[in-house]
Amino acid sequence: NISDAGAAEVIQGLAASKSLTNVTLYISSCNNVGDRGMSRLAQGMPAFKSLTRFCLHIYHCDNVGDAGVMAVAQELGALANLTYVHFGFWGCTGLGDAGVTALTQSLGALKCLSFLFLRLNGCSFGDAGATAVGQGLGASKSLTNIRVVFEECCNVEDAGMTGLAQGLGALTSLTKLHLEFRTLDKVSDAGVMAVAQGLGALKRLTHLALYFQ
C-alpha cells in the first residue's frame, strides 16, 4: 500500500513532464492515503499547465474525506486549459457536503471545460451536497456534455434531487446529459418528478440518458 508520501511523489514526479496534456490517476484501496496525501497531491497540480484532460479516481480509500477533496478543488482552477474532467470517488465515506460543494464550485474557474464526468459512489454527502452539484455545474457555462452518477449515496433525498435538477436547468448550452441514480433509498416519486421538471429548461439538449435503479 502506498502512503501519503507515495501519493505526493507520484504527482511531483509527473510534474517534471511539462508536455503532458492528459493525466489519469487511480488510487485504489490505499488506506494509508488520506487527506494529507490528497493535499500534497493537490499542491503539485498547478505544475500541469498544459493539461487538457484530467481524471482522478479514488477507490475505497477510507481516510480520504472533505479536507483532501477541498485541497484538490482549491488547486483545480490553476489548470486553465482543461476541456475534459473525470472525477470518481468510490466508497469514500468521509466525503460529505463540504467536499462535494468545494469540488463542484471549483469547476466554474475552468472556462474551457466542455465535458465533465462526476461519479460519487458510497459517499456520505446529502441533500446539501447534491444541490451544490447542481449549482456548481449550472454555473459552469462552458459545459456542453455532463455525466453524473450517484450510487449508494444513502443521505440523498428528494430535496437533493430537486436542487440538483434546478441547478442543471441553468445550463442552457448543454447538449448531452447522462444522469444515473442507483440505490438511493430515500428518493421517492417526488424526487424523480423534480428531476424531470428541472430538466425541461434544457432547450438545446439533443442526447439524454436517465437511469433510476
mmCIF file of the C-alpha atoms, coordinates in Angstrom:
data_MODEL
# 
_entry.id   MODEL 
# 
loop_
_atom_site.group_PDB 
_atom_site.id 
_atom_site.type_symbol 
_atom_site.label_atom_id 
_atom_site.label_alt_id 
_atom_site.label_comp_id 
_atom_site.label_asym_id 
_atom_site.label_entity_id 
_atom_site.label_seq_id 
_atom_site.pdbx_PDB_ins_code 
_atom_site.Cartn_x 
_atom_site.Cartn_y 
_atom_site.Cartn_z 
_atom_site.occupancy 
_atom_site.B_iso_or_equiv 
_atom_site.pdbx_formal_charge 
_atom_site.auth_seq_id 
_atom_site.auth_comp_id 
_atom_site.auth_asym_id 
_atom_site.auth_atom_id 
_atom_site.pdbx_PDB_model_num 
ATOM 1   C CA . ASN A 1 1   ? 0.000   0.000  0.000   1.00 0.00 ? 1   ASN A CA 1 
ATOM 2   C CA . ILE A 1 2   ? 1.255   3.425  -0.880  1.00 0.00 ? 2   ILE A CA 1 
ATOM 3   C CA . SER A 1 3   ? 1.113   6.166  1.741   1.00 0.00 ? 3   SER A CA 1 
ATOM 4   C CA . ASP A 1 4   ? 0.558   9.917  1.744   1.00 0.00 ? 4   ASP A CA 1 
ATOM 5   C CA . ALA A 1 5   ? 4.214   10.383 0.870   1.00 0.00 ? 5   ALA A CA 1 
ATOM 6   C CA . GLY A 1 6   ? 3.964   7.990  -2.075  1.00 0.00 ? 6   GLY A CA 1 
ATOM 7   C CA . ALA A 1 7   ? 0.929   9.763  -3.483  1.00 0.00 ? 7   ALA A CA 1 
ATOM 8   C CA . ALA A 1 8   ? 2.775   13.056 -3.280  1.00 0.00 ? 8   ALA A CA 1 
ATOM 9   C CA . GLU A 1 9   ? 5.863   11.625 -5.001  1.00 0.00 ? 9   GLU A CA 1 
ATOM 10  C CA . VAL A 1 10  ? 3.780   10.393 -7.941  1.00 0.00 ? 10  VAL A CA 1 
ATOM 11  C CA . ILE A 1 11  ? 2.334   13.792 -8.757  1.00 0.00 ? 11  ILE A CA 1 
ATOM 12  C CA . GLN A 1 12  ? 5.609   15.593 -8.137  1.00 0.00 ? 12  GLN A CA 1 
ATOM 13  C CA . GLY A 1 13  ? 7.441   13.215 -10.443 1.00 0.00 ? 13  GLY A CA 1 
ATOM 14  C CA . LEU A 1 14  ? 4.910   13.661 -13.212 1.00 0.00 ? 14  LEU A CA 1 
ATOM 15  C CA . ALA A 1 15  ? 5.080   17.422 -12.873 1.00 0.00 ? 15  ALA A CA 1 
ATOM 16  C CA . ALA A 1 16  ? 8.536   17.335 -14.432 1.00 0.00 ? 16  ALA A CA 1 
ATOM 17  C CA . SER A 1 17  ? 6.921   16.327 -17.737 1.00 0.00 ? 17  SER A CA 1 
ATOM 18  C CA . LYS A 1 18  ? 5.915   19.761 -18.926 1.00 0.00 ? 18  LYS A CA 1 
ATOM 19  C CA . SER A 1 19  ? 4.412   18.485 -22.179 1.00 0.00 ? 19  SER A CA 1 
ATOM 20  C CA . LEU A 1 20  ? 1.697   16.311 -20.602 1.00 0.00 ? 20  LEU A CA 1 
ATOM 21  C CA . THR A 1 21  ? -1.812  17.051 -21.856 1.00 0.00 ? 21  THR A CA 1 
ATOM 22  C CA . ASN A 1 22  ? -3.677  14.010 -20.472 1.00 0.00 ? 22  ASN A CA 1 
ATOM 23  C CA . VAL A 1 23  ? -3.288  12.598 -16.939 1.00 0.00 ? 23  VAL A CA 1 
ATOM 24  C CA . THR A 1 24  ? -5.294  9.828  -15.229 1.00 0.00 ? 24  THR A CA 1 
ATOM 25  C CA . LEU A 1 25  ? -4.611  8.917  -11.595 1.00 0.00 ? 25  LEU A CA 1 
ATOM 26  C CA . TYR A 1 26  ? -6.065  5.808  -9.910  1.00 0.00 ? 26  TYR A CA 1 
ATOM 27  C CA . ILE A 1 27  ? -5.635  5.308  -6.178  1.00 0.00 ? 27  ILE A CA 1 
ATOM 28  C CA . SER A 1 28  ? -7.377  2.146  -5.011  1.00 0.00 ? 28  SER A CA 1 
ATOM 29  C CA . SER A 1 29  ? -7.826  0.513  -1.572  1.00 0.00 ? 29  SER A CA 1 
ATOM 30  C CA . CYS A 1 30  ? -4.971  2.511  -0.102  1.00 0.00 ? 30  CYS A CA 1 
ATOM 31  C CA . ASN A 1 31  ? -5.957  3.164  3.485   1.00 0.00 ? 31  ASN A CA 1 
ATOM 32  C CA . ASN A 1 32  ? -2.566  4.732  4.111   1.00 0.00 ? 32  ASN A CA 1 
ATOM 33  C CA . VAL A 1 33  ? -3.547  7.573  1.782   1.00 0.00 ? 33  VAL A CA 1 
ATOM 34  C CA . GLY A 1 34  ? -5.691  10.192 3.476   1.00 0.00 ? 34  GLY A CA 1 
ATOM 35  C CA . ASP A 1 35  ? -6.408  13.891 3.418   1.00 0.00 ? 35  ASP A CA 1 
ATOM 36  C CA . ARG A 1 36  ? -2.756  14.763 3.932   1.00 0.00 ? 36  ARG A CA 1 
ATOM 37  C CA . GLY A 1 37  ? -1.762  12.762 0.861   1.00 0.00 ? 37  GLY A CA 1 
ATOM 38  C CA . MET A 1 38  ? -4.532  14.329 -1.202  1.00 0.00 ? 38  MET A CA 1 
ATOM 39  C CA . SER A 1 39  ? -3.415  17.775 -0.068  1.00 0.00 ? 39  SER A CA 1 
ATOM 40  C CA . ARG A 1 40  ? 0.160   17.091 -1.091  1.00 0.00 ? 40  ARG A CA 1 
ATOM 41  C CA . LEU A 1 41  ? -1.036  15.680 -4.400  1.00 0.00 ? 41  LEU A CA 1 
ATOM 42  C CA . ALA A 1 42  ? -3.077  18.838 -4.954  1.00 0.00 ? 42  ALA A CA 1 
ATOM 43  C CA . GLN A 1 43  ? -0.040  21.029 -4.319  1.00 0.00 ? 43  GLN A CA 1 
ATOM 44  C CA . GLY A 1 44  ? 1.606   19.524 -7.390  1.00 0.00 ? 44  GLY A CA 1 
ATOM 45  C CA . MET A 1 45  ? -1.350  20.101 -9.704  1.00 0.00 ? 45  MET A CA 1 
ATOM 46  C CA . PRO A 1 46  ? -0.560  23.711 -10.756 1.00 0.00 ? 46  PRO A CA 1 
ATOM 47  C CA . ALA A 1 47  ? 2.593   22.472 -12.490 1.00 0.00 ? 47  ALA A CA 1 
ATOM 48  C CA . PHE A 1 48  ? 0.468   20.799 -15.194 1.00 0.00 ? 48  PHE A CA 1 
ATOM 49  C CA . LYS A 1 49  ? -0.211  23.980 -17.142 1.00 0.00 ? 49  LYS A CA 1 
ATOM 50  C CA . SER A 1 50  ? -0.622  22.178 -20.473 1.00 0.00 ? 50  SER A CA 1 
ATOM 51  C CA . LEU A 1 51  ? -3.234  19.658 -19.304 1.00 0.00 ? 51  LEU A CA 1 
ATOM 52  C CA . THR A 1 52  ? -6.445  19.455 -21.304 1.00 0.00 ? 52  THR A CA 1 
ATOM 53  C CA . ARG A 1 53  ? -7.750  16.175 -19.792 1.00 0.00 ? 53  ARG A CA 1 
ATOM 54  C CA . PHE A 1 54  ? -7.601  15.240 -16.106 1.00 0.00 ? 54  PHE A CA 1 
ATOM 55  C CA . CYS A 1 55  ? -9.050  12.126 -14.465 1.00 0.00 ? 55  CYS A CA 1 
ATOM 56  C CA . LEU A 1 56  ? -8.842  11.368 -10.743 1.00 0.00 ? 56  LEU A CA 1 
ATOM 57  C CA . HIS A 1 57  ? -10.268 8.106  -9.369  1.00 0.00 ? 57  HIS A CA 1 
ATOM 58  C CA . ILE A 1 58  ? -10.233 7.287  -5.664  1.00 0.00 ? 58  ILE A CA 1 
ATOM 59  C CA . TYR A 1 59  ? -11.430 3.770  -4.792  1.00 0.00 ? 59  TYR A CA 1 
ATOM 60  C CA . HIS A 1 60  ? -12.204 2.761  -1.213  1.00 0.00 ? 60  HIS A CA 1 
ATOM 61  C CA . CYS A 1 61  ? -9.610  4.936  0.457   1.00 0.00 ? 61  CYS A CA 1 
ATOM 62  C CA . ASP A 1 62  ? -11.348 5.253  3.815   1.00 0.00 ? 62  ASP A CA 1 
ATOM 63  C CA . ASN A 1 63  ? -9.164  8.081  5.073   1.00 0.00 ? 63  ASN A CA 1 
ATOM 64  C CA . VAL A 1 64  ? -9.873  10.437 2.171   1.00 0.00 ? 64  VAL A CA 1 
ATOM 65  C CA . GLY A 1 65  ? -12.516 12.960 3.209   1.00 0.00 ? 65  GLY A CA 1 
ATOM 66  C CA . ASP A 1 66  ? -13.638 16.531 2.818   1.00 0.00 ? 66  ASP A CA 1 
ATOM 67  C CA . ALA A 1 67  ? -10.302 18.138 3.620   1.00 0.00 ? 67  ALA A CA 1 
ATOM 68  C CA . GLY A 1 68  ? -8.429  16.217 0.929   1.00 0.00 ? 68  GLY A CA 1 
ATOM 69  C CA . VAL A 1 69  ? -11.051 16.834 -1.745  1.00 0.00 ? 69  VAL A CA 1 
ATOM 70  C CA . MET A 1 70  ? -11.242 20.511 -0.818  1.00 0.00 ? 70  MET A CA 1 
ATOM 71  C CA . ALA A 1 71  ? -7.483  20.750 -1.325  1.00 0.00 ? 71  ALA A CA 1 
ATOM 72  C CA . VAL A 1 72  ? -7.879  19.351 -4.859  1.00 0.00 ? 72  VAL A CA 1 
ATOM 73  C CA . ALA A 1 73  ? -10.698 21.806 -5.517  1.00 0.00 ? 73  ALA A CA 1 
ATOM 74  C CA . GLN A 1 74  ? -8.552  24.725 -4.392  1.00 0.00 ? 74  GLN A CA 1 
ATOM 75  C CA . GLU A 1 75  ? -5.841  23.958 -6.959  1.00 0.00 ? 75  GLU A CA 1 
ATOM 76  C CA . LEU A 1 76  ? -8.060  22.885 -9.847  1.00 0.00 ? 76  LEU A CA 1 
ATOM 77  C CA . GLY A 1 77  ? -8.528  26.403 -11.178 1.00 0.00 ? 77  GLY A CA 1 
ATOM 78  C CA . ALA A 1 78  ? -4.812  26.573 -11.986 1.00 0.00 ? 78  ALA A CA 1 
ATOM 79  C CA . LEU A 1 79  ? -5.379  24.081 -14.814 1.00 0.00 ? 79  LEU A CA 1 
ATOM 80  C CA . ALA A 1 80  ? -6.969  26.681 -17.056 1.00 0.00 ? 80  ALA A CA 1 
ATOM 81  C CA . ASN A 1 81  ? -6.704  24.644 -20.290 1.00 0.00 ? 81  ASN A CA 1 
ATOM 82  C CA . LEU A 1 82  ? -8.810  21.716 -19.132 1.00 0.00 ? 82  LEU A CA 1 
ATOM 83  C CA . THR A 1 83  ? -11.587 20.726 -21.508 1.00 0.00 ? 83  THR A CA 1 
ATOM 84  C CA . TYR A 1 84  ? -12.300 17.260 -20.036 1.00 0.00 ? 84  TYR A CA 1 
ATOM 85  C CA . VAL A 1 85  ? -12.542 16.329 -16.341 1.00 0.00 ? 85  VAL A CA 1 
ATOM 86  C CA . HIS A 1 86  ? -13.476 12.985 -14.796 1.00 0.00 ? 86  HIS A CA 1 
ATOM 87  C CA . PHE A 1 87  ? -13.739 12.608 -11.022 1.00 0.00 ? 87  PHE A CA 1 
ATOM 88  C CA . GLY A 1 88  ? -14.669 9.276  -9.456  1.00 0.00 ? 88  GLY A CA 1 
ATOM 89  C CA . PHE A 1 89  ? -14.967 8.609  -5.733  1.00 0.00 ? 89  PHE A CA 1 
ATOM 90  C CA . TRP A 1 90  ? -15.957 5.092  -4.650  1.00 0.00 ? 90  TRP A CA 1 
ATOM 91  C CA . GLY A 1 91  ? -16.546 4.190  -1.022  1.00 0.00 ? 91  GLY A CA 1 
ATOM 92  C CA . CYS A 1 92  ? -15.045 7.390  0.361   1.00 0.00 ? 92  CYS A CA 1 
ATOM 93  C CA . THR A 1 93  ? -17.333 7.552  3.377   1.00 0.00 ? 93  THR A CA 1 
ATOM 94  C CA . GLY A 1 94  ? -15.588 10.672 4.672   1.00 0.00 ? 94  GLY A CA 1 
ATOM 95  C CA . LEU A 1 95  ? -16.605 12.671 1.606   1.00 0.00 ? 95  LEU A CA 1 
ATOM 96  C CA . GLY A 1 96  ? -19.539 14.809 2.661   1.00 0.00 ? 96  GLY A CA 1 
ATOM 97  C CA . ASP A 1 97  ? -21.328 18.003 1.732   1.00 0.00 ? 97  ASP A CA 1 
ATOM 98  C CA . ALA A 1 98  ? -18.334 20.297 2.247   1.00 0.00 ? 98  ALA A CA 1 
ATOM 99  C CA . GLY A 1 99  ? -16.020 18.369 -0.061  1.00 0.00 ? 99  GLY A CA 1 
ATOM 100 C CA . VAL A 1 100 ? -18.593 17.848 -2.808  1.00 0.00 ? 100 VAL A CA 1 
ATOM 101 C CA . THR A 1 101 ? -19.564 21.521 -2.665  1.00 0.00 ? 101 THR A CA 1 
ATOM 102 C CA . ALA A 1 102 ? -15.977 22.747 -2.944  1.00 0.00 ? 102 ALA A CA 1 
ATOM 103 C CA . LEU A 1 103 ? -15.196 20.375 -5.817  1.00 0.00 ? 103 LEU A CA 1 
ATOM 104 C CA . THR A 1 104 ? -18.160 21.343 -7.977  1.00 0.00 ? 104 THR A CA 1 
ATOM 105 C CA . GLN A 1 105 ? -17.850 25.058 -7.237  1.00 0.00 ? 105 GLN A CA 1 
ATOM 106 C CA . SER A 1 106 ? -14.226 24.988 -8.381  1.00 0.00 ? 106 SER A CA 1 
ATOM 107 C CA . LEU A 1 107 ? -15.298 23.943 -11.883 1.00 0.00 ? 107 LEU A CA 1 
ATOM 108 C CA . GLY A 1 108 ? -16.585 27.439 -12.602 1.00 0.00 ? 108 GLY A CA 1 
ATOM 109 C CA . ALA A 1 109 ? -12.997 28.664 -12.897 1.00 0.00 ? 109 ALA A CA 1 
ATOM 110 C CA . LEU A 1 110 ? -12.359 26.338 -15.863 1.00 0.00 ? 110 LEU A CA 1 
ATOM 111 C CA . LYS A 1 111 ? -13.543 28.469 -18.764 1.00 0.00 ? 111 LYS A CA 1 
ATOM 112 C CA . CYS A 1 112 ? -12.593 25.903 -21.444 1.00 0.00 ? 112 CYS A CA 1 
ATOM 113 C CA . LEU A 1 113 ? -14.296 22.931 -19.768 1.00 0.00 ? 113 LEU A CA 1 
ATOM 114 C CA . SER A 1 114 ? -16.811 21.238 -22.070 1.00 0.00 ? 114 SER A CA 1 
ATOM 115 C CA . PHE A 1 115 ? -17.066 17.691 -20.643 1.00 0.00 ? 115 PHE A CA 1 
ATOM 116 C CA . LEU A 1 116 ? -17.492 16.570 -17.045 1.00 0.00 ? 116 LEU A CA 1 
ATOM 117 C CA . PHE A 1 117 ? -17.978 13.096 -15.597 1.00 0.00 ? 117 PHE A CA 1 
ATOM 118 C CA . LEU A 1 118 ? -18.664 13.053 -11.845 1.00 0.00 ? 118 LEU A CA 1 
ATOM 119 C CA . ARG A 1 119 ? -19.187 9.693  -10.140 1.00 0.00 ? 119 ARG A CA 1 
ATOM 120 C CA . LEU A 1 120 ? -19.966 9.561  -6.416  1.00 0.00 ? 120 LEU A CA 1 
ATOM 121 C CA . ASN A 1 121 ? -20.465 6.073  -5.022  1.00 0.00 ? 121 ASN A CA 1 
ATOM 122 C CA . GLY A 1 122 ? -20.984 5.275  -1.352  1.00 0.00 ? 122 GLY A CA 1 
ATOM 123 C CA . CYS A 1 123 ? -20.111 8.763  -0.137  1.00 0.00 ? 123 CYS A CA 1 
ATOM 124 C CA . SER A 1 124 ? -21.724 10.454 2.851   1.00 0.00 ? 124 SER A CA 1 
ATOM 125 C CA . PHE A 1 125 ? -22.959 13.731 1.323   1.00 0.00 ? 125 PHE A CA 1 
ATOM 126 C CA . GLY A 1 126 ? -26.661 14.508 1.466   1.00 0.00 ? 126 GLY A CA 1 
ATOM 127 C CA . ASP A 1 127 ? -29.151 16.988 0.074   1.00 0.00 ? 127 ASP A CA 1 
ATOM 128 C CA . ALA A 1 128 ? -26.849 19.980 0.546   1.00 0.00 ? 128 ALA A CA 1 
ATOM 129 C CA . GLY A 1 129 ? -24.113 18.266 -1.454  1.00 0.00 ? 129 GLY A CA 1 
ATOM 130 C CA . ALA A 1 130 ? -26.460 17.126 -4.222  1.00 0.00 ? 130 ALA A CA 1 
ATOM 131 C CA . THR A 1 131 ? -27.844 20.652 -4.507  1.00 0.00 ? 131 THR A CA 1 
ATOM 132 C CA . ALA A 1 132 ? -24.311 22.036 -4.628  1.00 0.00 ? 132 ALA A CA 1 
ATOM 133 C CA . VAL A 1 133 ? -23.509 19.696 -7.521  1.00 0.00 ? 133 VAL A CA 1 
ATOM 134 C CA . GLY A 1 134 ? -26.379 21.205 -9.486  1.00 0.00 ? 134 GLY A CA 1 
ATOM 135 C CA . GLN A 1 135 ? -25.428 24.763 -8.588  1.00 0.00 ? 135 GLN A CA 1 
ATOM 136 C CA . GLY A 1 136 ? -21.744 24.240 -9.298  1.00 0.00 ? 136 GLY A CA 1 
ATOM 137 C CA . LEU A 1 137 ? -22.322 22.644 -12.678 1.00 0.00 ? 137 LEU A CA 1 
ATOM 138 C CA . GLY A 1 138 ? -25.039 25.152 -13.508 1.00 0.00 ? 138 GLY A CA 1 
ATOM 139 C CA . ALA A 1 139 ? -22.516 27.959 -13.045 1.00 0.00 ? 139 ALA A CA 1 
ATOM 140 C CA . SER A 1 140 ? -20.021 26.318 -15.442 1.00 0.00 ? 140 SER A CA 1 
ATOM 141 C CA . LYS A 1 141 ? -21.398 27.872 -18.590 1.00 0.00 ? 141 LYS A CA 1 
ATOM 142 C CA . SER A 1 142 ? -18.872 26.294 -20.969 1.00 0.00 ? 142 SER A CA 1 
ATOM 143 C CA . LEU A 1 143 ? -20.120 22.754 -20.262 1.00 0.00 ? 143 LEU A CA 1 
ATOM 144 C CA . THR A 1 144 ? -21.934 21.046 -23.133 1.00 0.00 ? 144 THR A CA 1 
ATOM 145 C CA . ASN A 1 145 ? -21.654 17.392 -22.061 1.00 0.00 ? 145 ASN A CA 1 
ATOM 146 C CA . ILE A 1 146 ? -22.218 16.147 -18.498 1.00 0.00 ? 146 ILE A CA 1 
ATOM 147 C CA . ARG A 1 147 ? -22.367 12.714 -16.927 1.00 0.00 ? 147 ARG A CA 1 
ATOM 148 C CA . VAL A 1 148 ? -23.308 12.444 -13.229 1.00 0.00 ? 148 VAL A CA 1 
ATOM 149 C CA . VAL A 1 149 ? -23.655 9.190  -11.294 1.00 0.00 ? 149 VAL A CA 1 
ATOM 150 C CA . PHE A 1 150 ? -24.904 8.907  -7.697  1.00 0.00 ? 150 PHE A CA 1 
ATOM 151 C CA . GLU A 1 151 ? -24.813 5.356  -6.339  1.00 0.00 ? 151 GLU A CA 1 
ATOM 152 C CA . GLU A 1 152 ? -25.439 4.165  -2.785  1.00 0.00 ? 152 GLU A CA 1 
ATOM 153 C CA . CYS A 1 153 ? -25.410 7.751  -1.532  1.00 0.00 ? 153 CYS A CA 1 
ATOM 154 C CA . CYS A 1 154 ? -27.840 6.995  1.248   1.00 0.00 ? 154 CYS A CA 1 
ATOM 155 C CA . ASN A 1 155 ? -28.199 10.541 2.601   1.00 0.00 ? 155 ASN A CA 1 
ATOM 156 C CA . VAL A 1 156 ? -29.609 11.997 -0.632  1.00 0.00 ? 156 VAL A CA 1 
ATOM 157 C CA . GLU A 1 157 ? -33.361 12.558 -0.515  1.00 0.00 ? 157 GLU A CA 1 
ATOM 158 C CA . ASP A 1 158 ? -35.978 14.279 -2.679  1.00 0.00 ? 158 ASP A CA 1 
ATOM 159 C CA . ALA A 1 159 ? -34.776 17.767 -1.742  1.00 0.00 ? 159 ALA A CA 1 
ATOM 160 C CA . GLY A 1 160 ? -31.306 16.967 -3.039  1.00 0.00 ? 160 GLY A CA 1 
ATOM 161 C CA . MET A 1 161 ? -32.649 15.669 -6.325  1.00 0.00 ? 161 MET A CA 1 
ATOM 162 C CA . THR A 1 162 ? -34.717 18.828 -6.700  1.00 0.00 ? 162 THR A CA 1 
ATOM 163 C CA . GLY A 1 163 ? -31.699 21.043 -6.059  1.00 0.00 ? 163 GLY A CA 1 
ATOM 164 C CA . LEU A 1 164 ? -29.572 19.060 -8.498  1.00 0.00 ? 164 LEU A CA 1 
ATOM 165 C CA . ALA A 1 165 ? -32.102 19.340 -11.296 1.00 0.00 ? 165 ALA A CA 1 
ATOM 166 C CA . GLN A 1 166 ? -32.747 23.038 -10.726 1.00 0.00 ? 166 GLN A CA 1 
ATOM 167 C CA . GLY A 1 167 ? -29.051 23.787 -10.928 1.00 0.00 ? 167 GLY A CA 1 
ATOM 168 C CA . LEU A 1 168 ? -28.539 21.775 -14.086 1.00 0.00 ? 168 LEU A CA 1 
ATOM 169 C CA . GLY A 1 169 ? -31.526 23.539 -15.632 1.00 0.00 ? 169 GLY A CA 1 
ATOM 170 C CA . ALA A 1 170 ? -29.458 26.737 -15.738 1.00 0.00 ? 170 ALA A CA 1 
ATOM 171 C CA . LEU A 1 171 ? -27.062 25.184 -18.283 1.00 0.00 ? 171 LEU A CA 1 
ATOM 172 C CA . THR A 1 172 ? -28.943 26.288 -21.363 1.00 0.00 ? 172 THR A CA 1 
ATOM 173 C CA . SER A 1 173 ? -25.987 25.443 -23.639 1.00 0.00 ? 173 SER A CA 1 
ATOM 174 C CA . LEU A 1 174 ? -25.991 21.768 -22.594 1.00 0.00 ? 174 LEU A CA 1 
ATOM 175 C CA . THR A 1 175 ? -26.435 19.328 -25.492 1.00 0.00 ? 175 THR A CA 1 
ATOM 176 C CA . LYS A 1 176 ? -25.654 15.951 -23.863 1.00 0.00 ? 176 LYS A CA 1 
ATOM 177 C CA . LEU A 1 177 ? -26.663 14.794 -20.390 1.00 0.00 ? 177 LEU A CA 1 
ATOM 178 C CA . HIS A 1 178 ? -26.328 11.424 -18.661 1.00 0.00 ? 178 HIS A CA 1 
ATOM 179 C CA . LEU A 1 179 ? -27.807 11.099 -15.153 1.00 0.00 ? 179 LEU A CA 1 
ATOM 180 C CA . GLU A 1 180 ? -27.586 7.815  -13.307 1.00 0.00 ? 180 GLU A CA 1 
ATOM 181 C CA . PHE A 1 181 ? -29.094 7.207  -9.864  1.00 0.00 ? 181 PHE A CA 1 
ATOM 182 C CA . ARG A 1 182 ? -28.655 3.794  -8.271  1.00 0.00 ? 182 ARG A CA 1 
ATOM 183 C CA . THR A 1 183 ? -29.662 2.612  -4.804  1.00 0.00 ? 183 THR A CA 1 
ATOM 184 C CA . LEU A 1 184 ? -30.788 5.987  -3.484  1.00 0.00 ? 184 LEU A CA 1 
ATOM 185 C CA . ASP A 1 185 ? -33.188 4.503  -0.971  1.00 0.00 ? 185 ASP A CA 1 
ATOM 186 C CA . LYS A 1 186 ? -34.572 7.799  0.327   1.00 0.00 ? 186 LYS A CA 1 
ATOM 187 C CA . VAL A 1 187 ? -35.587 9.170  -3.074  1.00 0.00 ? 187 VAL A CA 1 
ATOM 188 C CA . SER A 1 188 ? -39.285 8.840  -3.890  1.00 0.00 ? 188 SER A CA 1 
ATOM 189 C CA . ASP A 1 189 ? -41.508 9.648  -6.857  1.00 0.00 ? 189 ASP A CA 1 
ATOM 190 C CA . ALA A 1 190 ? -41.363 13.303 -5.847  1.00 0.00 ? 190 ALA A CA 1 
ATOM 191 C CA . GLY A 1 191 ? -37.609 13.373 -6.416  1.00 0.00 ? 191 GLY A CA 1 
ATOM 192 C CA . VAL A 1 192 ? -37.941 11.702 -9.802  1.00 0.00 ? 192 VAL A CA 1 
ATOM 193 C CA . MET A 1 193 ? -40.621 14.183 -10.868 1.00 0.00 ? 193 MET A CA 1 
ATOM 194 C CA . ALA A 1 194 ? -38.437 17.081 -9.733  1.00 0.00 ? 194 ALA A CA 1 
ATOM 195 C CA . VAL A 1 195 ? -35.616 15.857 -11.962 1.00 0.00 ? 195 VAL A CA 1 
ATOM 196 C CA . ALA A 1 196 ? -37.930 15.616 -14.972 1.00 0.00 ? 196 ALA A CA 1 
ATOM 197 C CA . GLN A 1 197 ? -39.343 19.097 -14.379 1.00 0.00 ? 197 GLN A CA 1 
ATOM 198 C CA . GLY A 1 198 ? -35.968 20.695 -13.774 1.00 0.00 ? 198 GLY A CA 1 
ATOM 199 C CA . LEU A 1 199 ? -34.522 19.364 -16.995 1.00 0.00 ? 199 LEU A CA 1 
ATOM 200 C CA . GLY A 1 200 ? -37.343 20.867 -19.030 1.00 0.00 ? 200 GLY A CA 1 
ATOM 201 C CA . ALA A 1 201 ? -35.375 24.108 -19.261 1.00 0.00 ? 201 ALA A CA 1 
ATOM 202 C CA . LEU A 1 202 ? -32.629 22.479 -21.354 1.00 0.00 ? 202 LEU A CA 1 
ATOM 203 C CA . LYS A 1 203 ? -33.879 23.518 -24.761 1.00 0.00 ? 203 LYS A CA 1 
ATOM 204 C CA . ARG A 1 204 ? -30.671 22.635 -26.656 1.00 0.00 ? 204 ARG A CA 1 
ATOM 205 C CA . LEU A 1 205 ? -30.427 19.112 -25.278 1.00 0.00 ? 205 LEU A CA 1 
ATOM 206 C CA . THR A 1 206 ? -30.075 16.543 -28.074 1.00 0.00 ? 206 THR A CA 1 
ATOM 207 C CA . HIS A 1 207 ? -28.931 13.469 -26.081 1.00 0.00 ? 207 HIS A CA 1 
ATOM 208 C CA . LEU A 1 208 ? -30.384 12.417 -22.737 1.00 0.00 ? 208 LEU A CA 1 
ATOM 209 C CA . ALA A 1 209 ? -29.777 9.234  -20.738 1.00 0.00 ? 209 ALA A CA 1 
ATOM 210 C CA . LEU A 1 210 ? -31.661 8.975  -17.422 1.00 0.00 ? 210 LEU A CA 1 
ATOM 211 C CA . TYR A 1 211 ? -31.322 5.937  -15.168 1.00 0.00 ? 211 TYR A CA 1 
ATOM 212 C CA . PHE A 1 212 ? -33.070 5.134  -11.898 1.00 0.00 ? 212 PHE A CA 1 
ATOM 213 C CA . GLN A 1 213 ? -32.430 1.825  -10.199 1.00 0.00 ? 213 GLN A CA 1 
# 
